[in-house]
GROMACS .gro file of C-alpha atoms in nm:
model
  335
    1MET     CA    1   0.655   5.907   0.264
    2LEU     CA    2   0.284   5.895   0.188
    3LEU     CA    3   0.225   5.556   0.347
    4SER     CA    4  -0.121   5.404   0.343
    5PRO     CA    5  -0.236   5.083   0.515
    6LEU     CA    6  -0.372   4.937   0.197
    7PHE     CA    7  -0.291   5.047  -0.154
    8ALA     CA    8  -0.355   4.893  -0.493
    9PHE     CA    9  -0.092   4.848  -0.756
   10PHE     CA   10  -0.083   4.706  -1.098
   11SER     CA   11  -0.075   4.337  -1.183
   12PHE     CA   12  -0.103   4.168  -1.516
   13GLY     CA   13  -0.222   3.841  -1.653
   14PHE     CA   14   0.041   3.814  -1.923
   15SER     CA   15   0.357   3.610  -1.944
   16ILE     CA   16   0.684   3.797  -1.927
   17ASN     CA   17   0.903   3.769  -2.233
   18TRP     CA   18   1.241   3.858  -2.085
   19SER     CA   19   1.408   3.853  -2.426
   20MET     CA   20   1.168   4.128  -2.536
   21ILE     CA   21   1.270   4.347  -2.243
   22GLU     CA   22   1.636   4.259  -2.280
   23ASN     CA   23   1.626   4.364  -2.645
   24ALA     CA   24   1.444   4.688  -2.559
   25LEU     CA   25   1.694   4.772  -2.284
   26HIS     CA   26   1.980   4.711  -2.523
   27LYS     CA   27   1.825   4.954  -2.773
   28LEU     CA   28   1.780   5.216  -2.499
   29ARG     CA   29   2.156   5.259  -2.479
   30ASN     CA   30   2.130   5.429  -2.816
   31ARG     CA   31   1.818   5.634  -2.741
   32HIS     CA   32   1.819   6.001  -2.640
   33PHE     CA   33   1.536   6.175  -2.455
   34CYS     CA   34   1.454   6.540  -2.403
   35VAL     CA   35   1.267   6.619  -2.081
   36ILE     CA   36   1.111   6.965  -2.053
   37GLY     CA   37   0.947   7.114  -1.748
   38ASP     CA   38   0.960   7.212  -1.384
   39VAL     CA   39   1.266   7.098  -1.191
   40ILE     CA   40   1.245   7.051  -0.815
   41LEU     CA   41   1.491   6.978  -0.537
   42ASP     CA   42   1.330   6.720  -0.307
   43ILE     CA   43   1.471   6.731   0.045
   44PHE     CA   44   1.401   6.464   0.308
   45SER     CA   45   1.487   6.536   0.671
   46TYR     CA   46   1.470   6.240   0.910
   47GLY     CA   47   1.498   6.246   1.285
   48GLY     CA   48   1.309   6.214   1.611
   49VAL     CA   49   1.086   6.428   1.830
   50THR     CA   50   1.167   6.414   2.201
   51ARG     CA   51   1.049   6.753   2.324
   52MET     CA   52   0.826   7.051   2.258
   53SER     CA   53   0.959   7.392   2.168
   54PRO     CA   54   0.963   7.651   2.451
   55GLU     CA   55   0.888   7.919   2.189
   56ALA     CA   56   0.556   7.777   2.068
   57PRO     CA   57   0.344   7.462   2.117
   58VAL     CA   58   0.521   7.276   1.835
   59PRO     CA   59   0.748   6.969   1.839
   60VAL     CA   60   1.123   7.001   1.792
   61LEU     CA   61   1.266   6.761   1.536
   62ASP     CA   62   1.623   6.650   1.601
   63VAL     CA   63   1.740   6.591   1.244
   64LYS     CA   64   1.975   6.294   1.207
   65LYS     CA   65   1.979   6.251   0.829
   66ARG     CA   66   1.907   6.472   0.528
   67ASN     CA   67   1.875   6.351   0.170
   68GLU     CA   68   1.854   6.572  -0.137
   69VAL     CA   69   1.734   6.422  -0.465
   70PRO     CA   70   1.635   6.563  -0.805
   71GLY     CA   71   1.258   6.590  -0.832
   72GLY     CA   72   0.989   6.697  -1.074
   73ALA     CA   73   1.106   6.665  -1.433
   74LEU     CA   74   1.448   6.558  -1.306
   75ASN     CA   75   1.299   6.249  -1.143
   76VAL     CA   76   1.184   6.144  -1.490
   77CYS     CA   77   1.541   6.201  -1.610
   78ASN     CA   78   1.674   5.986  -1.326
   79ASN     CA   79   1.440   5.702  -1.421
   80LEU     CA   80   1.558   5.717  -1.782
   81ARG     CA   81   1.923   5.721  -1.676
   82SER     CA   82   1.855   5.420  -1.455
   83LEU     CA   83   1.750   5.237  -1.772
   84ASP     CA   84   2.081   5.342  -1.934
   85ALA     CA   85   1.922   5.591  -2.175
   86SER     CA   86   2.075   5.927  -2.264
   87VAL     CA   87   1.872   6.223  -2.140
   88GLU     CA   88   1.887   6.598  -2.113
   89ILE     CA   89   1.678   6.840  -1.913
   90ILE     CA   90   1.538   7.175  -2.024
   91GLY     CA   91   1.407   7.396  -1.747
   92VAL     CA   92   1.470   7.701  -1.533
   93LEU     CA   93   1.655   7.747  -1.204
   94GLY     CA   94   1.697   8.042  -0.974
   95ASP     CA   95   2.032   8.171  -0.852
   96ASP     CA   96   2.054   8.002  -0.513
   97TYR     CA   97   2.190   7.701  -0.324
   98GLU     CA   98   1.914   7.476  -0.457
   99ALA     CA   99   2.011   7.560  -0.815
  100PHE     CA  100   2.376   7.472  -0.761
  101ARG     CA  101   2.275   7.155  -0.581
  102LEU     CA  102   2.053   7.043  -0.868
  103GLU     CA  103   2.328   7.111  -1.121
  104TYR     CA  104   2.564   6.895  -0.915
  105LEU     CA  105   2.307   6.615  -0.889
  106CYS     CA  106   2.259   6.628  -1.267
  107GLU     CA  107   2.631   6.587  -1.323
  108LYS     CA  108   2.643   6.301  -1.074
  109ALA     CA  109   2.356   6.119  -1.251
  110GLY     CA  110   2.485   6.182  -1.603
  111ILE     CA  111   2.194   6.406  -1.699
  112LYS     CA  112   2.288   6.661  -1.963
  113LYS     CA  113   2.208   7.007  -1.826
  114THR     CA  114   2.291   7.243  -2.112
  115GLY     CA  115   1.924   7.341  -2.123
  116LEU     CA  116   1.903   7.443  -1.756
  117LEU     CA  117   1.863   7.820  -1.765
  118ARG     CA  118   1.899   8.070  -1.481
  119ASP     CA  119   1.644   8.333  -1.384
  120LEU     CA  120   1.796   8.567  -1.126
  121ARG     CA  121   1.450   8.679  -1.015
  122ARG     CA  122   1.321   8.330  -0.932
  123VAL     CA  123   1.378   8.089  -0.649
  124THR     CA  124   1.453   7.730  -0.740
  125THR     CA  125   1.154   7.516  -0.649
  126SER     CA  126   1.218   7.290  -0.351
  127LYS     CA  127   1.005   7.067  -0.131
  128THR     CA  128   1.129   6.972   0.215
  129ARG     CA  129   0.966   6.682   0.398
  130PHE     CA  130   1.021   6.628   0.769
  131PHE     CA  131   0.985   6.286   0.931
  132ASP     CA  132   0.969   6.172   1.293
  133GLY     CA  133   1.091   5.820   1.226
  134ALA     CA  134   0.856   5.694   0.957
  135LYS     CA  135   0.584   5.945   1.044
  136ALA     CA  136   0.550   6.250   0.821
  137LEU     CA  137   0.537   6.571   1.023
  138LEU     CA  138   0.538   6.852   0.771
  139ARG     CA  139   0.618   6.952   0.414
  140SER     CA  140   0.744   7.300   0.333
  141ASP     CA  141   0.757   7.428  -0.025
  142MET     CA  142   0.962   7.710  -0.169
  143GLU     CA  143   0.856   7.813  -0.516
  144GLN     CA  144   0.764   8.094  -0.749
  145ARG     CA  145   0.489   8.037  -1.005
  146ASP     CA  146   0.520   8.355  -1.210
  147PRO     CA  147   0.528   8.286  -1.585
  148LEU     CA  148   0.867   8.314  -1.753
  149PRO     CA  149   0.952   8.654  -1.903
  150PRO     CA  150   0.964   8.668  -2.287
  151HIS     CA  151   1.346   8.665  -2.309
  152LEU     CA  152   1.362   8.337  -2.114
  153GLU     CA  153   1.082   8.189  -2.325
  154ASP     CA  154   1.297   8.268  -2.630
  155LYS     CA  155   1.597   8.094  -2.473
  156MET     CA  156   1.385   7.794  -2.378
  157LEU     CA  157   1.266   7.757  -2.736
  158GLN     CA  158   1.624   7.776  -2.862
  159GLU     CA  159   1.718   7.489  -2.630
  160VAL     CA  160   1.412   7.286  -2.730
  161ARG     CA  161   1.487   7.334  -3.099
  162ARG     CA  162   1.846   7.220  -3.046
  163ALA     CA  163   1.760   6.921  -2.828
  164LEU     CA  164   1.487   6.785  -3.055
  165LYS     CA  165   1.735   6.742  -3.339
  166THR     CA  166   1.889   6.444  -3.158
  167SER     CA  167   1.593   6.320  -2.950
  168ASP     CA  168   1.396   5.999  -2.997
  169ALA     CA  169   1.114   6.120  -2.770
  170CYS     CA  170   1.020   6.426  -2.569
  171ILE     CA  171   0.860   6.419  -2.224
  172VAL     CA  172   0.689   6.730  -2.089
  173GLN     CA  173   0.645   6.745  -1.711
  174ASP     CA  174   0.411   7.027  -1.615
  175TYR     CA  175   0.389   7.095  -1.241
  176ASN     CA  176   0.234   7.437  -1.293
  177LYS     CA  177   0.536   7.628  -1.158
  178GLY     CA  178   0.538   7.890  -1.435
  179VAL     CA  179   0.801   7.740  -1.668
  180LEU     CA  180   0.558   7.596  -1.923
  181THR     CA  181   0.371   7.904  -2.039
  182PRO     CA  182   0.076   7.943  -2.279
  183ARG     CA  183   0.323   8.066  -2.540
  184LEU     CA  184   0.580   7.787  -2.491
  185ILE     CA  185   0.349   7.485  -2.491
  186PRO     CA  186   0.215   7.508  -2.851
  187GLU     CA  187   0.561   7.606  -2.977
  188ILE     CA  188   0.717   7.298  -2.816
  189LEU     CA  189   0.454   7.077  -2.978
  190ARG     CA  190   0.503   7.244  -3.316
  191LEU     CA  191   0.882   7.203  -3.300
  192ALA     CA  192   0.844   6.837  -3.200
  193ALA     CA  193   0.602   6.774  -3.486
  194ASP     CA  194   0.845   6.934  -3.731
  195ALA     CA  195   1.122   6.709  -3.595
  196ASP     CA  196   0.893   6.401  -3.599
  197VAL     CA  197   0.951   6.344  -3.226
  198PRO     CA  198   0.662   6.200  -3.018
  199VAL     CA  199   0.566   6.407  -2.714
  200PHE     CA  200   0.452   6.244  -2.388
  201VAL     CA  201   0.282   6.486  -2.149
  202ASP     CA  202   0.226   6.464  -1.774
  203PRO     CA  203  -0.004   6.765  -1.728
  204LYS     CA  204  -0.155   6.985  -1.463
  205PHE     CA  205  -0.510   7.098  -1.513
  206ASP     CA  206  -0.432   7.466  -1.580
  207HIS     CA  207  -0.267   7.393  -1.916
  208VAL     CA  208  -0.399   7.051  -2.010
  209PHE     CA  209  -0.609   7.170  -2.304
  210SER     CA  210  -0.305   7.344  -2.454
  211TYR     CA  211  -0.134   7.013  -2.534
  212GLY     CA  212  -0.337   6.928  -2.844
  213GLY     CA  213  -0.128   6.732  -3.091
  214ALA     CA  214   0.070   6.543  -2.825
  215PHE     CA  215   0.135   6.175  -2.886
  216LEU     CA  216   0.016   6.090  -2.536
  217ILE     CA  217  -0.129   6.277  -2.239
  218LYS     CA  218  -0.127   6.115  -1.894
  219PRO     CA  219  -0.369   6.274  -1.645
  220ASN     CA  220  -0.441   6.123  -1.306
  221ARG     CA  221  -0.784   6.064  -1.156
  222THR     CA  222  -0.820   6.413  -1.007
  223GLU     CA  223  -0.714   6.588  -1.326
  224THR     CA  224  -0.947   6.367  -1.532
  225GLU     CA  225  -1.240   6.450  -1.307
  226ARG     CA  226  -1.172   6.824  -1.343
  227MET     CA  227  -1.138   6.800  -1.721
  228SER     CA  228  -1.457   6.603  -1.765
  229ALA     CA  229  -1.652   6.767  -1.480
  230LYS     CA  230  -1.754   6.413  -1.379
  231ARG     CA  231  -1.671   6.205  -1.075
  232ILE     CA  232  -1.479   5.882  -1.131
  233ALA     CA  233  -1.599   5.640  -0.866
  234ALA     CA  234  -1.483   5.327  -1.048
  235TYR     CA  235  -1.297   5.214  -1.357
  236GLU     CA  236  -1.621   5.199  -1.555
  237ASP     CA  237  -1.663   5.574  -1.513
  238ALA     CA  238  -1.325   5.641  -1.670
  239GLU     CA  239  -1.399   5.392  -1.945
  240ALA     CA  240  -1.721   5.573  -2.032
  241LEU     CA  241  -1.551   5.908  -2.087
  242SER     CA  242  -1.207   5.808  -2.222
  243THR     CA  243  -1.291   5.826  -2.594
  244GLU     CA  244  -1.465   6.161  -2.562
  245LEU     CA  245  -1.185   6.300  -2.345
  246ARG     CA  246  -0.914   6.189  -2.588
  247GLU     CA  247  -1.093   6.374  -2.867
  248LYS     CA  248  -1.148   6.678  -2.645
  249LEU     CA  249  -0.777   6.694  -2.560
  250ARG     CA  250  -0.688   6.641  -2.928
  251CYS     CA  251  -0.412   6.394  -2.841
  252GLU     CA  252  -0.333   6.069  -3.018
  253ASN     CA  253  -0.337   5.856  -2.702
  254LEU     CA  254  -0.472   5.905  -2.351
  255LEU     CA  255  -0.344   5.727  -2.040
  256ILE     CA  256  -0.550   5.776  -1.722
  257THR     CA  257  -0.390   5.664  -1.397
  258LEU     CA  258  -0.656   5.573  -1.143
  259GLY     CA  259  -0.463   5.476  -0.828
  260HIS     CA  260  -0.634   5.178  -0.668
  261GLU     CA  261  -0.848   5.130  -0.981
  262GLY     CA  262  -0.545   5.068  -1.201
  263MET     CA  263  -0.474   5.237  -1.532
  264LEU     CA  264  -0.661   5.295  -1.859
  265LEU     CA  265  -0.505   5.347  -2.201
  266GLN     CA  266  -0.725   5.484  -2.480
  267THR     CA  267  -0.575   5.468  -2.829
  268PRO     CA  268  -0.743   5.556  -3.160
  269GLU     CA  269  -0.810   5.185  -3.216
  270ALA     CA  270  -0.880   5.034  -2.877
  271ARG     CA  271  -0.907   5.068  -2.501
  272HIS     CA  272  -0.673   4.879  -2.267
  273TYR     CA  273  -0.729   4.835  -1.895
  274TYR     CA  274  -0.454   4.739  -1.650
  275PRO     CA  275  -0.608   4.617  -1.324
  276ALA     CA  276  -0.464   4.656  -0.978
  277ARG     CA  277  -0.332   4.427  -0.710
  278LYS     CA  278  -0.321   4.504  -0.340
  279LEU     CA  279  -0.019   4.555  -0.117
  280GLN     CA  280  -0.017   4.614   0.257
  281THR     CA  281   0.177   4.941   0.242
  282ALA     CA  282   0.290   5.166  -0.039
  283ASP     CA  283   0.490   5.482  -0.094
  284ILE     CA  284   0.340   5.652  -0.398
  285THR     CA  285   0.602   5.929  -0.423
  286GLY     CA  286   0.722   5.954  -0.784
  287ALA     CA  287   0.492   5.684  -0.924
  288GLY     CA  288   0.368   5.900  -1.210
  289ASP     CA  289   0.723   5.993  -1.307
  290THR     CA  290   0.814   5.625  -1.330
  291VAL     CA  291   0.510   5.546  -1.546
  292ILE     CA  292   0.576   5.812  -1.807
  293ALA     CA  293   0.952   5.748  -1.815
  294VAL     CA  294   0.916   5.373  -1.870
  295LEU     CA  295   0.630   5.420  -2.115
  296ALA     CA  296   0.826   5.664  -2.333
  297ALA     CA  297   1.145   5.460  -2.304
  298LEU     CA  298   1.001   5.124  -2.408
  299TYR     CA  299   0.787   5.273  -2.683
  300SER     CA  300   1.095   5.446  -2.824
  301ALA     CA  301   1.278   5.113  -2.803
  302GLY     CA  302   1.021   4.953  -3.031
  303LEU     CA  303   0.752   4.805  -2.805
  304PRO     CA  304   0.387   4.862  -2.898
  305LEU     CA  305   0.233   5.130  -2.679
  306GLU     CA  306  -0.010   4.895  -2.506
  307ARG     CA  307   0.276   4.658  -2.420
  308ALA     CA  308   0.496   4.943  -2.300
  309ALA     CA  309   0.208   5.054  -2.073
  310GLU     CA  310   0.193   4.706  -1.917
  311PHE     CA  311   0.559   4.725  -1.821
  312ALA     CA  312   0.526   5.087  -1.708
  313ASN     CA  313   0.257   4.983  -1.462
  314ARG     CA  314   0.467   4.691  -1.345
  315ALA     CA  315   0.762   4.924  -1.286
  316ALA     CA  316   0.546   5.170  -1.091
  317ALA     CA  317   0.427   4.889  -0.865
  318ALA     CA  318   0.784   4.783  -0.797
  319VAL     CA  319   0.919   5.129  -0.710
  320CYS     CA  320   0.618   5.219  -0.496
  321ALA     CA  321   0.664   4.905  -0.287
  322LEU     CA  322   0.987   5.066  -0.162
  323PRO     CA  323   1.013   5.368   0.071
  324GLY     CA  324   1.117   5.709  -0.059
  325VAL     CA  325   1.182   5.823  -0.415
  326VAL     CA  326   1.311   5.516  -0.598
  327CYS     CA  327   1.411   5.494  -0.963
  328VAL     CA  328   1.310   5.199  -1.175
  329ARG     CA  329   1.572   4.930  -1.225
  330PRO     CA  330   1.578   4.703  -1.532
  331GLU     CA  331   1.500   4.392  -1.330
  332MET     CA  332   1.182   4.556  -1.198
  333LEU     CA  333   1.030   4.533  -1.543
  334ALA     CA  334   1.004   4.156  -1.506
  335GLU     CA  335   0.898   4.138  -1.140
   0.00000   0.00000   0.00000
């Protein structure tokens, strides 16, 4: 649950224009989004520890409840669906229980899954978290990071080409699980440029410099430090390198999420800082997914990027104040 005793979230000194959000949400009903990337089945097992195992010096968790939710790129899809937008996912599954479960969860959420391909040699990525009450005990991951074979890359590109014809924006979620390959990334960006569809990227470091030409790239603090080879101790450090980093990444806009330092948006014209406010406890699971989903959604609905970023930060604060993986709700945009 990733609880911390004191965590900073985003607060803003601007007045909420509810009619602006209401109008944007109304437009979202006619917007379609294409989300490309690594899909994950997130599993949460809750119970209690009352004894130690006789087989080894480890606790035995008596599981009382188990939740399975779509994660990774599918959590972005869930956030978009929660805002009443149309969305489809393009990614790769294995041929296992987790794959069938994710397909069912897509159907249940109204996420179009035509672009979910099967690779019989892969396992579907899953993350299982075990909790003793509210205390996290362990996380176990099942994944395979091998790059896609050429025939699946070809099929992925076919699905991307098809989906972009009806998309208002494209979100790329790269968790470095092997689906987004060095061949696929530039082809996706080229196809999106040809279709005049803006691409929002949530990157991992391994491929971040391959996303040149994206409308927006959203690294976090750790990724930004690795890209710049500089430590970010405070907001001013990120401010000092944001212009240079945007040019280095060759993207139109750069959004750096800084945790307790807030968020920084660097556009070609200006720099916008969104400061933080403090809460006693916070569950940061899925915060980045919420930010990029709300940002892409509201921008596609007509809000200026800097205004959409304000509401994206507000939404992230609202969902992270709740335990577990929580999708943004429309009313959270005005909280």
